[in-house]
Amino acid sequence: MQETQIRPFGIRDKVGYMFGDFANDFTFILASMIMMKFYTDVMGVSAGLVGVLMMTARFVDAFTDVAMGQIVDRSKPTKAGKFKPWLLRICGPVAVASFLIYGSWFANMPMVFKIVYMFVTYILWGSVFYTGVNIPYGSMASAISADPKDRASLSTFRTIGASLAGLVTGVILPLVVYDNVNGVQILNGGKVTVAAGICSVLAIICYLLCYNMCTERVKVEQKVEKFDLVKLLKGLVTNKALIGIVIASICMLLVQLTSQTMTGFVYPDYFGNVQVQAVASMLSMIPTFVLAAIVGTLSMKFGRKELAIGGSLFGAAVYAVMFFMQIKNAWLFAIMNAVAFCGLAFFSLICWAMITDVIDDTEVRTGVRSDGEIYSIYSFARKMGQAASSGVAGGLLTAIGYVSGSTVGQSAQVAQGIYNLSCGVPAIGFVLLAITLAFLYPLNKKRVNENVKALAAKRNAK
C-alpha cells in the first residue's frame, strides 16, 4: 500500500462517505422497519414465516458476501480507485430491487405466489445487489486514508449518514403510510410502495454523491494469489478479533433492528399513536448526533472496546427499567427509548473504525492485508444480525398471538406482549453485546496502538 500525492483528506471525504451509508440505509432501514409489517398486514403472510424466510436468506449470504469480498480484493484498480467504481455499477440495481420488494399490486395473489415473490425479491436485493455495493463501500474506508484518526472520523460520519437515513424514514414514513380506519391505524400498501420508490431514487442520488466526493489515496494492489477456501476458513477460525467483532455486531443489530421492527407494532398496537412513533424515531437519532462530537475524543482516551462496553451496560439498564415500569404514556416511552439508544450510539459510532482495527491486526499477525475479504465476513455478520432480529421478532410476535392483517386491532394480551418484547429483547441484546466485547474481542486500547506503530514501521521500511 502506497500513498499517492493527491488532494489531502478533509471534510469533503467525510461528508461524501456519510452519503454512502445514507444511501445504504435508505433501503436497509426500510427493510428492517417496514418489510415485516408490510408482509403481515398488507400481504397477509404470518410474522413467523416472514422471519423464517429472512433468516433463510442469510444462508445465501454466506456465499455471496464471501464471493464479493474475493471479487473486490482481486479487481484491478482504475483511475478512480479500486472500490469506488462499484458504487456506479451497482447503485441502480440495488435501488430497483429494493423497490420491487414492496409490490402491493400483488396483495390479492395466491399465498404461494406472494411467499415466492417475497423470497426472490428479498434475495435479489439483500444477497446480491446490496452485497455488491456495500462490501466495496465499506472496504473503501481503508483506501481513503491510512491514518487511524481519519478512519475514526469516517466511521463517525458513516454512522451519522445511517442516522440521517433513519431519521428521514423513521419520522416521515409513519406519518404517510398509515390510514386511520375506525380508530385503528392500518398500514396502506399502496403508500408503502410509493414511499419505497422515493427511497430508491434518493439512494441512487446519495451513492453518486459519495462517488464524486470521496478520493482513494491509498493504493491497494490487486490480490493475485490462488483462492484457497481451506486456508480462508482456517484463518477465520483462528482470528479472535474478527470472531469477536462478528458476534458483537450480531448482538448490536439484535438491539437496533428489533427495536426498529417493534416500533412499527408497539406504537400503533399498544399505545394506539403513530404520531408519537414518528417523533420517537427522531428522538432515537438525537444521541448519535450529540455523541458524534465527543466519541472520537472519548475513544482515544478510554479505547474503543472499553467505551462500547460501558455504553452497552448503560443501554441494558435503561431497557430493564422500562420493562419493569410498564409505561402507559407513549411520550415517556419514546423519551426513555431515546435515552437507551445513547448506549447503542457509542458502539455504532465506532464500530466501523473497529473493523479497520481488525484488518490492521490481521495484517500484523499474518503479513497479508485483505480488506475486502474481512469486510465481507463482517458484512455477512451484520446481515445475520438483521435476520436474527427479524426472526426473533417474527417468531415472538407469532408466539404471543399477533393477528396478521387485523382491521379491529390486537387484543389487550397481545398488546401487552408487544410492549414486553419491545423492552425485553433489546435489554438482553445489550447484555450479550457487553459480554462479547469483554471476553471475546481482544483489541483493547493498548493492542490497537501497538498495531498502528507496527504497520507504520512496516510502511516506512518499504
PDB file of N, CA and C in Angstrom, residues 48-131:
ATOM      1  N   GLY A  48     -44.242 -15.030  11.673  1.00  0.00           N
ATOM      2  CA  GLY A  48     -43.257 -16.086  11.849  1.00  0.00           C
ATOM      3  C   GLY A  48     -42.644 -16.522  10.541  1.00  0.00           C
ATOM      4  N   LEU A  49     -43.477 -16.631   9.493  1.00  0.00           N
ATOM      5  CA  LEU A  49     -42.978 -17.063   8.192  1.00  0.00           C
ATOM      6  C   LEU A  49     -42.074 -16.006   7.568  1.00  0.00           C
ATOM      7  N   VAL A  50     -42.424 -14.732   7.743  1.00  0.00           N
ATOM      8  CA  VAL A  50     -41.559 -13.657   7.235  1.00  0.00           C
ATOM      9  C   VAL A  50     -40.193 -13.733   7.909  1.00  0.00           C
ATOM     10  N   GLY A  51     -40.187 -13.930   9.216  1.00  0.00           N
ATOM     11  CA  GLY A  51     -38.927 -14.043   9.941  1.00  0.00           C
ATOM     12  C   GLY A  51     -38.100 -15.230   9.488  1.00  0.00           C
ATOM     13  N   VAL A  52     -38.752 -16.367   9.275  1.00  0.00           N
ATOM     14  CA  VAL A  52     -38.049 -17.569   8.820  1.00  0.00           C
ATOM     15  C   VAL A  52     -37.439 -17.357   7.437  1.00  0.00           C
ATOM     16  N   LEU A  53     -38.202 -16.744   6.538  1.00  0.00           N
ATOM     17  CA  LEU A  53     -37.695 -16.513   5.190  1.00  0.00           C
ATOM     18  C   LEU A  53     -36.504 -15.558   5.202  1.00  0.00           C
ATOM     19  N   MET A  54     -36.557 -14.534   6.058  1.00  0.00           N
ATOM     20  CA  MET A  54     -35.446 -13.592   6.124  1.00  0.00           C
ATOM     21  C   MET A  54     -34.199 -14.247   6.709  1.00  0.00           C
ATOM     22  N   MET A  55     -34.387 -15.159   7.662  1.00  0.00           N
ATOM     23  CA  MET A  55     -33.249 -15.877   8.226  1.00  0.00           C
ATOM     24  C   MET A  55     -32.681 -16.873   7.216  1.00  0.00           C
ATOM     25  N   THR A  56     -33.564 -17.513   6.463  1.00  0.00           N
ATOM     26  CA  THR A  56     -33.117 -18.463   5.444  1.00  0.00           C
ATOM     27  C   THR A  56     -32.252 -17.779   4.392  1.00  0.00           C
ATOM     28  N   ALA A  57     -32.618 -16.539   4.067  1.00  0.00           N
ATOM     29  CA  ALA A  57     -31.856 -15.802   3.060  1.00  0.00           C
ATOM     30  C   ALA A  57     -30.403 -15.615   3.458  1.00  0.00           C
ATOM     31  N   ARG A  58     -30.140 -15.637   4.749  1.00  0.00           N
ATOM     32  CA  ARG A  58     -28.767 -15.429   5.209  1.00  0.00           C
ATOM     33  C   ARG A  58     -27.842 -16.575   4.823  1.00  0.00           C
ATOM     34  N   PHE A  59     -28.396 -17.755   4.582  1.00  0.00           N
ATOM     35  CA  PHE A  59     -27.547 -18.858   4.127  1.00  0.00           C
ATOM     36  C   PHE A  59     -27.003 -18.550   2.730  1.00  0.00           C
ATOM     37  N   VAL A  60     -27.783 -17.844   1.938  1.00  0.00           N
ATOM     38  CA  VAL A  60     -27.306 -17.425   0.620  1.00  0.00           C
ATOM     39  C   VAL A  60     -26.175 -16.413   0.784  1.00  0.00           C
ATOM     40  N   ASP A  61     -26.340 -15.519   1.776  1.00  0.00           N
ATOM     41  CA  ASP A  61     -25.318 -14.502   2.008  1.00  0.00           C
ATOM     42  C   ASP A  61     -23.971 -15.107   2.390  1.00  0.00           C
ATOM     43  N   ALA A  62     -23.993 -16.280   2.995  1.00  0.00           N
ATOM     44  CA  ALA A  62     -22.737 -16.936   3.371  1.00  0.00           C
ATOM     45  C   ALA A  62     -21.854 -17.137   2.149  1.00  0.00           C
ATOM     46  N   PHE A  63     -22.475 -17.285   0.995  1.00  0.00           N
ATOM     47  CA  PHE A  63     -21.726 -17.479  -0.252  1.00  0.00           C
ATOM     48  C   PHE A  63     -21.515 -16.153  -0.988  1.00  0.00           C
ATOM     49  N   THR A  64     -22.576 -15.336  -1.098  1.00  0.00           N
ATOM     50  CA  THR A  64     -22.455 -14.116  -1.890  1.00  0.00           C
ATOM     51  C   THR A  64     -21.542 -13.084  -1.241  1.00  0.00           C
ATOM     52  N   ASP A  65     -21.576 -12.974   0.086  1.00  0.00           N
ATOM     53  CA  ASP A  65     -20.718 -11.987   0.748  1.00  0.00           C
ATOM     54  C   ASP A  65     -19.243 -12.339   0.593  1.00  0.00           C
ATOM     55  N   VAL A  66     -18.912 -13.612   0.837  1.00  0.00           N
ATOM     56  CA  VAL A  66     -17.516 -14.041   0.695  1.00  0.00           C
ATOM     57  C   VAL A  66     -17.071 -13.919  -0.761  1.00  0.00           C
ATOM     58  N   ALA A  67     -17.961 -14.277  -1.681  1.00  0.00           N
ATOM     59  CA  ALA A  67     -17.623 -14.185  -3.102  1.00  0.00           C
ATOM     60  C   ALA A  67     -17.353 -12.732  -3.499  1.00  0.00           C
ATOM     61  N   MET A  68     -18.186 -11.812  -3.007  1.00  0.00           N
ATOM     62  CA  MET A  68     -17.986 -10.403  -3.353  1.00  0.00           C
ATOM     63  C   MET A  68     -16.698  -9.879  -2.728  1.00  0.00           C
ATOM     64  N   GLY A  69     -16.368 -10.336  -1.531  1.00  0.00           N
ATOM     65  CA  GLY A  69     -15.110  -9.934  -0.920  1.00  0.00           C
ATOM     66  C   GLY A  69     -13.920 -10.349  -1.764  1.00  0.00           C
ATOM     67  N   GLN A  70     -13.981 -11.555  -2.306  1.00  0.00           N
ATOM     68  CA  GLN A  70     -12.909 -12.032  -3.180  1.00  0.00           C
ATOM     69  C   GLN A  70     -12.863 -11.237  -4.485  1.00  0.00           C
ATOM     70  N   ILE A  71     -14.041 -10.930  -5.031  1.00  0.00           N
ATOM     71  CA  ILE A  71     -14.093 -10.155  -6.273  1.00  0.00           C
ATOM     72  C   ILE A  71     -13.471  -8.783  -6.075  1.00  0.00           C
ATOM     73  N   VAL A  72     -13.793  -8.143  -4.955  1.00  0.00           N
ATOM     74  CA  VAL A  72     -13.256  -6.815  -4.673  1.00  0.00           C
ATOM     75  C   VAL A  72     -11.745  -6.874  -4.496  1.00  0.00           C
ATOM     76  N   ASP A  73     -11.246  -7.828  -3.701  1.00  0.00           N
ATOM     77  CA  ASP A  73      -9.800  -7.934  -3.476  1.00  0.00           C
ATOM     78  C   ASP A  73      -9.041  -8.219  -4.771  1.00  0.00           C
ATOM     79  N   ARG A  74      -9.670  -8.942  -5.689  1.00  0.00           N
ATOM     80  CA  ARG A  74      -8.988  -9.364  -6.915  1.00  0.00           C
ATOM     81  C   ARG A  74      -9.270  -8.442  -8.105  1.00  0.00           C
ATOM     82  N   SER A  75     -10.064  -7.405  -7.912  1.00  0.00           N
ATOM     83  CA  SER A  75     -10.359  -6.477  -9.002  1.00  0.00           C
ATOM     84  C   SER A  75      -9.173  -5.546  -9.252  1.00  0.00           C
ATOM     85  N   LYS A  76      -9.014  -5.119 -10.501  1.00  0.00           N
ATOM     86  CA  LYS A  76      -7.913  -4.232 -10.857  1.00  0.00           C
ATOM     87  C   LYS A  76      -8.270  -2.786 -10.520  1.00  0.00           C
ATOM     88  N   PRO A  77      -7.338  -2.057  -9.911  1.00  0.00           N
ATOM     89  CA  PRO A  77      -7.589  -0.636  -9.620  1.00  0.00           C
ATOM     90  C   PRO A  77      -7.778   0.155 -10.910  1.00  0.00           C
ATOM     91  N   THR A  78      -8.657   1.136 -10.884  1.00  0.00           N
ATOM     92  CA  THR A  78      -8.879   2.029 -12.016  1.00  0.00           C
ATOM     93  C   THR A  78      -8.380   3.426 -11.654  1.00  0.00           C
ATOM     94  N   LYS A  79      -8.561   4.374 -12.543  1.00  0.00           N
ATOM     95  CA  LYS A  79      -8.152   5.746 -12.246  1.00  0.00           C
ATOM     96  C   LYS A  79      -8.912   6.303 -11.048  1.00  0.00           C
ATOM     97  N   ALA A  80     -10.161   5.853 -10.872  1.00  0.00           N
ATOM     98  CA  ALA A  80     -10.979   6.319  -9.753  1.00  0.00           C
ATOM     99  C   ALA A  80     -10.645   5.586  -8.462  1.00  0.00           C
ATOM    100  N   GLY A  81      -9.915   4.487  -8.571  1.00  0.00           N
ATOM    101  CA  GLY A  81      -9.589   3.689  -7.401  1.00  0.00           C
ATOM    102  C   GLY A  81     -10.031   2.251  -7.579  1.00  0.00           C
ATOM    103  N   LYS A  82      -9.902   1.487  -6.528  1.00  0.00           N
ATOM    104  CA  LYS A  82     -10.247   0.075  -6.588  1.00  0.00           C
ATOM    105  C   LYS A  82     -11.684  -0.193  -6.149  1.00  0.00           C
ATOM    106  N   PHE A  83     -12.204   0.628  -5.244  1.00  0.00           N
ATOM    107  CA  PHE A  83     -13.509   0.365  -4.644  1.00  0.00           C
ATOM    108  C   PHE A  83     -14.624   1.264  -5.171  1.00  0.00           C
ATOM    109  N   LYS A  84     -14.308   2.519  -5.473  1.00  0.00           N
ATOM    110  CA  LYS A  84     -15.332   3.471  -5.906  1.00  0.00           C
ATOM    111  C   LYS A  84     -16.131   3.028  -7.132  1.00  0.00           C
ATOM    112  N   PRO A  85     -15.503   2.432  -8.158  1.00  0.00           N
ATOM    113  CA  PRO A  85     -16.267   2.078  -9.360  1.00  0.00           C
ATOM    114  C   PRO A  85     -17.479   1.184  -9.091  1.00  0.00           C
ATOM    115  N   TRP A  86     -17.427   0.400  -8.021  1.00  0.00           N
ATOM    116  CA  TRP A  86     -18.554  -0.486  -7.723  1.00  0.00           C
ATOM    117  C   TRP A  86     -19.801   0.297  -7.330  1.00  0.00           C
ATOM    118  N   LEU A  87     -19.626   1.504  -6.802  1.00  0.00           N
ATOM    119  CA  LEU A  87     -20.786   2.323  -6.461  1.00  0.00           C
ATOM    120  C   LEU A  87     -21.587   2.669  -7.710  1.00  0.00           C
ATOM    121  N   LEU A  88     -20.880   3.000  -8.795  1.00  0.00           N
ATOM    122  CA  LEU A  88     -21.561   3.318 -10.051  1.00  0.00           C
ATOM    123  C   LEU A  88     -22.211   2.085 -10.669  1.00  0.00           C
ATOM    124  N   ARG A  89     -21.546   0.953 -10.561  1.00  0.00           N
ATOM    125  CA  ARG A  89     -22.048  -0.260 -11.205  1.00  0.00           C
ATOM    126  C   ARG A  89     -23.316  -0.805 -10.559  1.00  0.00           C
ATOM    127  N   ILE A  90     -23.426  -0.677  -9.244  1.00  0.00           N
ATOM    128  CA  ILE A  90     -24.490  -1.387  -8.518  1.00  0.00           C
ATOM    129  C   ILE A  90     -25.583  -0.470  -7.979  1.00  0.00           C
ATOM    130  N   CYS A  91     -25.393   0.857  -7.952  1.00  0.00           N
ATOM    131  CA  CYS A  91     -26.377   1.726  -7.301  1.00  0.00           C
ATOM    132  C   CYS A  91     -27.767   1.612  -7.922  1.00  0.00           C
ATOM    133  N   GLY A  92     -27.852   1.485  -9.247  1.00  0.00           N
ATOM    134  CA  GLY A  92     -29.149   1.346  -9.900  1.00  0.00           C
ATOM    135  C   GLY A  92     -29.838   0.026  -9.586  1.00  0.00           C
ATOM    136  N   PRO A  93     -29.163  -1.095  -9.781  1.00  0.00           N
ATOM    137  CA  PRO A  93     -29.791  -2.387  -9.484  1.00  0.00           C
ATOM    138  C   PRO A  93     -30.246  -2.553  -8.046  1.00  0.00           C
ATOM    139  N   VAL A  94     -29.464  -2.074  -7.062  1.00  0.00           N
ATOM    140  CA  VAL A  94     -29.856  -2.262  -5.668  1.00  0.00           C
ATOM    141  C   VAL A  94     -31.098  -1.431  -5.351  1.00  0.00           C
ATOM    142  N   ALA A  95     -31.222  -0.250  -5.954  1.00  0.00           N
ATOM    143  CA  ALA A  95     -32.389   0.597  -5.718  1.00  0.00           C
ATOM    144  C   ALA A  95     -33.648  -0.022  -6.320  1.00  0.00           C
ATOM    145  N   VAL A  96     -33.538  -0.557  -7.530  1.00  0.00           N
ATOM    146  CA  VAL A  96     -34.693  -1.182  -8.183  1.00  0.00           C
ATOM    147  C   VAL A  96     -35.134  -2.430  -7.423  1.00  0.00           C
ATOM    148  N   ALA A  97     -34.171  -3.242  -6.998  1.00  0.00           N
ATOM    149  CA  ALA A  97     -34.509  -4.472  -6.268  1.00  0.00           C
ATOM    150  C   ALA A  97     -35.218  -4.155  -4.955  1.00  0.00           C
ATOM    151  N   SER A  98     -34.787  -3.095  -4.270  1.00  0.00           N
ATOM    152  CA  SER A  98     -35.454  -2.700  -3.029  1.00  0.00           C
ATOM    153  C   SER A  98     -36.897  -2.295  -3.297  1.00  0.00           C
ATOM    154  N   PHE A  99     -37.130  -1.526  -4.335  1.00  0.00           N
ATOM    155  CA  PHE A  99     -38.483  -1.096  -4.683  1.00  0.00           C
ATOM    156  C   PHE A  99     -39.405  -2.277  -4.959  1.00  0.00           C
ATOM    157  N   LEU A 100     -38.885  -3.287  -5.644  1.00  0.00           N
ATOM    158  CA  LEU A 100     -39.710  -4.437  -6.028  1.00  0.00           C
ATOM    159  C   LEU A 100     -40.200  -5.240  -4.827  1.00  0.00           C
ATOM    160  N   ILE A 101     -39.487  -5.175  -3.696  1.00  0.00           N
ATOM    161  CA  ILE A 101     -39.908  -5.920  -2.510  1.00  0.00           C
ATOM    162  C   ILE A 101     -41.314  -5.529  -2.085  1.00  0.00           C
ATOM    163  N   TYR A 102     -41.654  -4.255  -2.248  1.00  0.00           N
ATOM    164  CA  TYR A 102     -42.918  -3.725  -1.717  1.00  0.00           C
ATOM    165  C   TYR A 102     -43.980  -3.632  -2.818  1.00  0.00           C
ATOM    166  N   GLY A 103     -44.174  -4.731  -3.521  1.00  0.00           N
ATOM    167  CA  GLY A 103     -45.134  -4.773  -4.622  1.00  0.00           C
ATOM    168  C   GLY A 103     -46.554  -4.985  -4.129  1.00  0.00           C
ATOM    169  N   SER A 104     -47.195  -3.941  -3.672  1.00  0.00           N
ATOM    170  CA  SER A 104     -48.553  -4.052  -3.130  1.00  0.00           C
ATOM    171  C   SER A 104     -49.566  -4.476  -4.188  1.00  0.00           C
ATOM    172  N   TRP A 105     -49.215  -4.359  -5.475  1.00  0.00           N
ATOM    173  CA  TRP A 105     -50.120  -4.773  -6.547  1.00  0.00           C
ATOM    174  C   TRP A 105     -50.354  -6.286  -6.565  1.00  0.00           C
ATOM    175  N   PHE A 106     -49.552  -7.030  -5.803  1.00  0.00           N
ATOM    176  CA  PHE A 106     -49.716  -8.480  -5.721  1.00  0.00           C
ATOM    177  C   PHE A 106     -50.449  -8.927  -4.454  1.00  0.00           C
ATOM    178  N   ALA A 107     -51.072  -7.991  -3.738  1.00  0.00           N
ATOM    179  CA  ALA A 107     -51.711  -8.314  -2.458  1.00  0.00           C
ATOM    180  C   ALA A 107     -52.816  -9.352  -2.585  1.00  0.00           C
ATOM    181  N   ASN A 108     -53.478  -9.416  -3.738  1.00  0.00           N
ATOM    182  CA  ASN A 108     -54.596 -10.352  -3.915  1.00  0.00           C
ATOM    183  C   ASN A 108     -54.192 -11.634  -4.634  1.00  0.00           C
ATOM    184  N   MET A 109     -52.915 -11.821  -4.852  1.00  0.00           N
ATOM    185  CA  MET A 109     -52.449 -13.045  -5.494  1.00  0.00           C
ATOM    186  C   MET A 109     -52.466 -14.203  -4.496  1.00  0.00           C
ATOM    187  N   PRO A 110     -52.400 -15.466  -4.989  1.00  0.00           N
ATOM    188  CA  PRO A 110     -52.363 -16.623  -4.081  1.00  0.00           C
ATOM    189  C   PRO A 110     -51.185 -16.536  -3.114  1.00  0.00           C
ATOM    190  N   MET A 111     -51.348 -17.108  -1.923  1.00  0.00           N
ATOM    191  CA  MET A 111     -50.334 -17.011  -0.888  1.00  0.00           C
ATOM    192  C   MET A 111     -48.987 -17.578  -1.333  1.00  0.00           C
ATOM    193  N   VAL A 112     -48.981 -18.689  -2.057  1.00  0.00           N
ATOM    194  CA  VAL A 112     -47.731 -19.294  -2.514  1.00  0.00           C
ATOM    195  C   VAL A 112     -46.960 -18.308  -3.388  1.00  0.00           C
ATOM    196  N   PHE A 113     -47.699 -17.624  -4.282  1.00  0.00           N
ATOM    197  CA  PHE A 113     -47.050 -16.644  -5.153  1.00  0.00           C
ATOM    198  C   PHE A 113     -46.415 -15.535  -4.329  1.00  0.00           C
ATOM    199  N   LYS A 114     -47.142 -15.022  -3.330  1.00  0.00           N
ATOM    200  CA  LYS A 114     -46.634 -13.910  -2.523  1.00  0.00           C
ATOM    201  C   LYS A 114     -45.404 -14.315  -1.730  1.00  0.00           C
ATOM    202  N   ILE A 115     -45.401 -15.531  -1.221  1.00  0.00           N
ATOM    203  CA  ILE A 115     -44.238 -16.006  -0.460  1.00  0.00           C
ATOM    204  C   ILE A 115     -43.019 -16.136  -1.366  1.00  0.00           C
ATOM    205  N   VAL A 116     -43.214 -16.723  -2.555  1.00  0.00           N
ATOM    206  CA  VAL A 116     -42.099 -16.872  -3.503  1.00  0.00           C
ATOM    207  C   VAL A 116     -41.600 -15.503  -3.957  1.00  0.00           C
ATOM    208  N   TYR A 117     -42.531 -14.596  -4.239  1.00  0.00           N
ATOM    209  CA  TYR A 117     -42.158 -13.249  -4.682  1.00  0.00           C
ATOM    210  C   TYR A 117     -41.348 -12.534  -3.600  1.00  0.00           C
ATOM    211  N   MET A 118     -41.799 -12.648  -2.354  1.00  0.00           N
ATOM    212  CA  MET A 118     -41.093 -12.026  -1.243  1.00  0.00           C
ATOM    213  C   MET A 118     -39.678 -12.574  -1.124  1.00  0.00           C
ATOM    214  N   PHE A 119     -39.547 -13.882  -1.219  1.00  0.00           N
ATOM    215  CA  PHE A 119     -38.246 -14.518  -1.062  1.00  0.00           C
ATOM    216  C   PHE A 119     -37.298 -14.107  -2.187  1.00  0.00           C
ATOM    217  N   VAL A 120     -37.790 -14.136  -3.439  1.00  0.00           N
ATOM    218  CA  VAL A 120     -36.943 -13.830  -4.596  1.00  0.00           C
ATOM    219  C   VAL A 120     -36.486 -12.378  -4.573  1.00  0.00           C
ATOM    220  N   THR A 121     -37.414 -11.446  -4.335  1.00  0.00           N
ATOM    221  CA  THR A 121     -37.043 -10.030  -4.345  1.00  0.00           C
ATOM    222  C   THR A 121     -36.121  -9.680  -3.176  1.00  0.00           C
ATOM    223  N   TYR A 122     -36.361 -10.310  -2.031  1.00  0.00           N
ATOM    224  CA  TYR A 122     -35.509 -10.033  -0.875  1.00  0.00           C
ATOM    225  C   TYR A 122     -34.088 -10.555  -1.107  1.00  0.00           C
ATOM    226  N   ILE A 123     -33.964 -11.737  -1.692  1.00  0.00           N
ATOM    227  CA  ILE A 123     -32.647 -12.298  -2.026  1.00  0.00           C
ATOM    228  C   ILE A 123     -31.944 -11.405  -3.042  1.00  0.00           C
ATOM    229  N   LEU A 124     -32.696 -10.990  -4.060  1.00  0.00           N
ATOM    230  CA  LEU A 124     -32.120 -10.161  -5.123  1.00  0.00           C
ATOM    231  C   LEU A 124     -31.578  -8.861  -4.555  1.00  0.00           C
ATOM    232  N   TRP A 125     -32.353  -8.263  -3.648  1.00  0.00           N
ATOM    233  CA  TRP A 125     -31.892  -7.006  -3.040  1.00  0.00           C
ATOM    234  C   TRP A 125     -30.742  -7.249  -2.061  1.00  0.00           C
ATOM    235  N   GLY A 126     -30.987  -8.051  -1.010  1.00  0.00           N
ATOM    236  CA  GLY A 126     -30.033  -8.161   0.091  1.00  0.00           C
ATOM    237  C   GLY A 126     -28.812  -9.004  -0.200  1.00  0.00           C
ATOM    238  N   SER A 127     -29.016 -10.163  -0.840  1.00  0.00           N
ATOM    239  CA  SER A 127     -27.910 -11.110  -1.011  1.00  0.00           C
ATOM    240  C   SER A 127     -27.080 -10.857  -2.257  1.00  0.00           C
ATOM    241  N   VAL A 128     -27.658 -10.148  -3.235  1.00  0.00           N
ATOM    242  CA  VAL A 128     -26.929  -9.921  -4.485  1.00  0.00           C
ATOM    243  C   VAL A 128     -26.478  -8.460  -4.601  1.00  0.00           C
ATOM    244  N   PHE A 129     -27.433  -7.556  -4.774  1.00  0.00           N
ATOM    245  CA  PHE A 129     -27.063  -6.179  -5.092  1.00  0.00           C
ATOM    246  C   PHE A 129     -26.611  -5.371  -3.875  1.00  0.00           C
ATOM    247  N   TYR A 130     -27.277  -5.540  -2.731  1.00  0.00           N
ATOM    248  CA  TYR A 130     -26.821  -4.809  -1.541  1.00  0.00           C
ATOM    249  C   TYR A 130     -25.410  -5.258  -1.163  1.00  0.00           C
ATOM    250  N   THR A 131     -25.164  -6.556  -1.265  1.00  0.00           N
ATOM    251  CA  THR A 131     -23.810  -7.072  -1.042  1.00  0.00           C
ATOM    252  C   THR A 131     -22.835  -6.467  -2.037  1.00  0.00           C
TER     253      THR A 131
END
